[in-house]
Structure formats: C-alpha cells, structure tokens
Amino acid sequence: MVMAKKLDAEAVKNGLELIILIDRSSSIDPKDFKLGINFIKFLLAEFGVRNGNNTSGTRAAVLTFGNAVDVVFNLDNGTIIGPQAASRALDTIQVISVLGIKEKNVIMKIFKYEEKYTAQNN
C-alpha cells in the first residue's frame, strides 16, 4: 500500500511524486479540457517538476484515458527535464471521440499500472 505524504513546505522542498489522470473522452468540453491542461502545466511549473534520476525534487506521471489508458510520460522519463518539457508533452494530448467510458475500469487499470511501476522500481 502506498502512503500519502503530508503536503507541507518540507514535502514540497524534498519533492513529490505526482500522478495525474486526464479524461480525454469527448464528454469533456474542449474549452474545459484546455483549462485542465493549463492548470496541470501551472501545477507542474509551481512544483518544478523534473523526472528521470531526480532523487530530491518533484517528479510527475501523466496518464490519459478515453478508450484506453495511455501514459503520456512517466516518473522516470528522462526527457521531462523541467516544466517546459512537461508542458510540451501535455500539448500533444488531444480529446478523442469516445463516449460511455466506465470509470471503474479506468481506475482499476491505474491501480494495476501503479502496482506494476512500484514493483519494477523497488
């Protein structure tokens, strides 16, 4: 079981591991989708995300779901060298034409992804 960290100044200083899930199905209004992407960009810039072999700063993983769960970038993705690189990766995400997603199935896939990732990196 993964335990959450208390989000205080010390935790931010030491870094966080953020896992962000984005619904890119057509049930999301394109304007709202863009607002969400911009908020995520702000969040990653605010925490100074830097993935790869970053042992003391914030790392982030971004996954999307529509008709499947896709990894945009992972915690250990060395190409995410800062907020600008994360922003460019987020710009590649597009809304897809799919309706009727079963959120329960998506959440179960995310848990399986997290378990697999944790097992590989421990």
CSV table of C-alpha atoms in Angstrom, one decimal:
chain,number,residue,atom,x,y,z
A,1,MET,CA,0.0,0.0,0.0
A,2,VAL,CA,1.3,3.4,-0.9
A,3,MET,CA,1.0,6.0,1.9
A,4,ALA,CA,0.4,9.7,1.0
A,5,LYS,CA,2.8,12.3,2.2
A,6,LYS,CA,1.6,15.4,4.1
A,7,LEU,CA,1.7,18.3,1.7
A,8,ASP,CA,3.6,20.9,3.6
A,9,ALA,CA,6.6,23.2,2.9
A,10,GLU,CA,9.1,20.4,3.8
A,11,ALA,CA,7.4,17.9,1.5
A,12,VAL,CA,7.5,20.4,-1.4
A,13,LYS,CA,11.1,21.2,-0.7
A,14,ASN,CA,12.0,17.5,-0.7
A,15,GLY,CA,9.9,16.8,-3.7
A,16,LEU,CA,6.7,14.9,-4.5
A,17,GLU,CA,5.6,12.2,-6.9
A,18,LEU,CA,2.5,13.4,-8.7
A,19,ILE,CA,0.4,11.0,-10.8
A,20,ILE,CA,-2.1,12.9,-12.8
A,21,LEU,CA,-5.0,11.3,-14.7
A,22,ILE,CA,-6.7,13.2,-17.6
A,23,ASP,CA,-10.1,12.3,-19.1
A,24,ARG,CA,-9.7,13.0,-22.8
A,25,SER,CA,-13.0,11.5,-23.9
A,26,SER,CA,-15.4,13.6,-26.0
A,27,SER,CA,-17.6,14.0,-22.9
A,28,ILE,CA,-15.2,16.8,-21.9
A,29,ASP,CA,-15.9,20.2,-23.5
A,30,PRO,CA,-12.8,21.3,-25.5
A,31,LYS,CA,-12.7,24.6,-23.6
A,32,ASP,CA,-12.7,22.8,-20.2
A,33,PHE,CA,-10.1,20.3,-21.5
A,34,LYS,CA,-7.8,23.2,-22.4
A,35,LEU,CA,-8.4,24.8,-18.9
A,36,GLY,CA,-7.5,21.5,-17.3
A,37,ILE,CA,-4.3,21.2,-19.3
A,38,ASN,CA,-3.3,24.7,-18.5
A,39,PHE,CA,-3.9,24.0,-14.8
A,40,ILE,CA,-1.7,21.0,-14.9
A,41,LYS,CA,1.0,23.0,-16.6
A,42,PHE,CA,0.8,25.6,-13.8
A,43,LEU,CA,0.9,22.8,-11.2
A,44,LEU,CA,4.0,21.2,-12.7
A,45,ALA,CA,5.7,24.6,-13.1
A,46,GLU,CA,4.9,25.5,-9.5
A,47,PHE,CA,6.4,22.3,-8.2
A,48,GLY,CA,9.4,22.5,-10.6
A,49,VAL,CA,8.8,19.0,-12.0
A,50,ARG,CA,11.9,17.2,-13.2
A,51,ASN,CA,11.7,13.5,-13.9
A,52,GLY,CA,14.3,10.8,-14.5
A,53,ASN,CA,17.0,10.3,-11.9
A,54,ASN,CA,15.7,13.1,-9.7
A,55,THR,CA,16.0,12.0,-6.1
A,56,SER,CA,15.2,15.2,-4.3
A,57,GLY,CA,12.7,17.1,-6.4
A,58,THR,CA,9.2,16.6,-7.7
A,59,ARG,CA,8.5,14.1,-10.4
A,60,ALA,CA,5.2,13.6,-12.3
A,61,ALA,CA,3.5,11.0,-14.3
A,62,VAL,CA,0.6,11.9,-16.6
A,63,LEU,CA,-1.8,9.3,-17.9
A,64,THR,CA,-4.9,9.8,-20.1
A,65,PHE,CA,-8.0,7.8,-20.6
A,66,GLY,CA,-10.6,7.7,-23.3
A,67,ASN,CA,-11.0,4.3,-25.0
A,68,ALA,CA,-7.8,3.1,-23.2
A,69,VAL,CA,-5.3,4.3,-20.6
A,70,ASP,CA,-2.2,5.8,-22.1
A,71,VAL,CA,1.0,7.0,-20.4
A,72,VAL,CA,2.0,10.5,-21.7
A,73,PHE,CA,5.1,10.5,-19.5
A,74,ASN,CA,6.2,8.5,-16.6
A,75,LEU,CA,8.0,9.3,-13.3
A,76,ASP,CA,11.3,8.0,-14.7
A,77,ASN,CA,11.0,9.7,-18.1
A,78,GLY,CA,14.4,11.4,-18.6
A,79,THR,CA,13.1,13.7,-21.4
A,80,ILE,CA,11.0,15.6,-18.8
A,81,ILE,CA,13.9,17.8,-17.7
A,82,GLY,CA,11.7,20.6,-16.4
A,83,PRO,CA,8.3,22.2,-16.6
A,84,GLN,CA,8.8,23.4,-20.2
A,85,ALA,CA,9.4,19.8,-21.4
A,86,ALA,CA,6.3,18.6,-19.4
A,87,SER,CA,4.3,21.4,-21.0
A,88,ARG,CA,5.3,20.4,-24.5
A,89,ALA,CA,4.3,16.8,-23.7
A,90,LEU,CA,0.9,18.0,-22.4
A,91,ASP,CA,0.4,19.9,-25.6
A,92,THR,CA,0.3,16.6,-27.5
A,93,ILE,CA,-2.8,15.4,-25.7
A,94,GLN,CA,-6.0,15.6,-27.8
A,95,VAL,CA,-9.6,14.9,-27.0
A,96,ILE,CA,-10.8,11.7,-28.7
A,97,SER,CA,-14.3,10.9,-30.0
A,98,VAL,CA,-15.4,8.3,-27.5
A,99,LEU,CA,-18.4,8.2,-25.1
A,100,GLY,CA,-19.5,5.9,-22.3
A,101,ILE,CA,-16.2,5.2,-20.6
A,102,LYS,CA,-16.5,3.0,-17.5
A,103,GLU,CA,-14.5,5.0,-14.9
A,104,LYS,CA,-14.3,1.9,-12.6
A,105,ASN,CA,-12.4,0.1,-15.3
A,106,VAL,CA,-10.1,3.0,-15.8
A,107,ILE,CA,-9.4,3.3,-12.1
A,108,MET,CA,-8.6,-0.4,-11.9
A,109,LYS,CA,-6.1,0.0,-14.8
A,110,ILE,CA,-4.4,2.9,-13.0
A,111,PHE,CA,-4.1,0.8,-9.8
A,112,LYS,CA,-2.6,-2.1,-11.8
A,113,TYR,CA,-0.2,0.4,-13.5
A,114,GLU,CA,0.9,1.8,-10.1
A,115,GLU,CA,1.4,-1.7,-8.7
A,116,LYS,CA,3.5,-2.7,-11.7
A,117,TYR,CA,5.5,0.5,-11.6
A,118,THR,CA,6.2,0.2,-7.9
A,119,ALA,CA,7.2,-3.5,-8.3
A,120,GLN,CA,9.7,-2.6,-11.1
A,121,ASN,CA,11.3,0.3,-9.2
A,122,ASN,CA,11.6,-1.2,-5.7
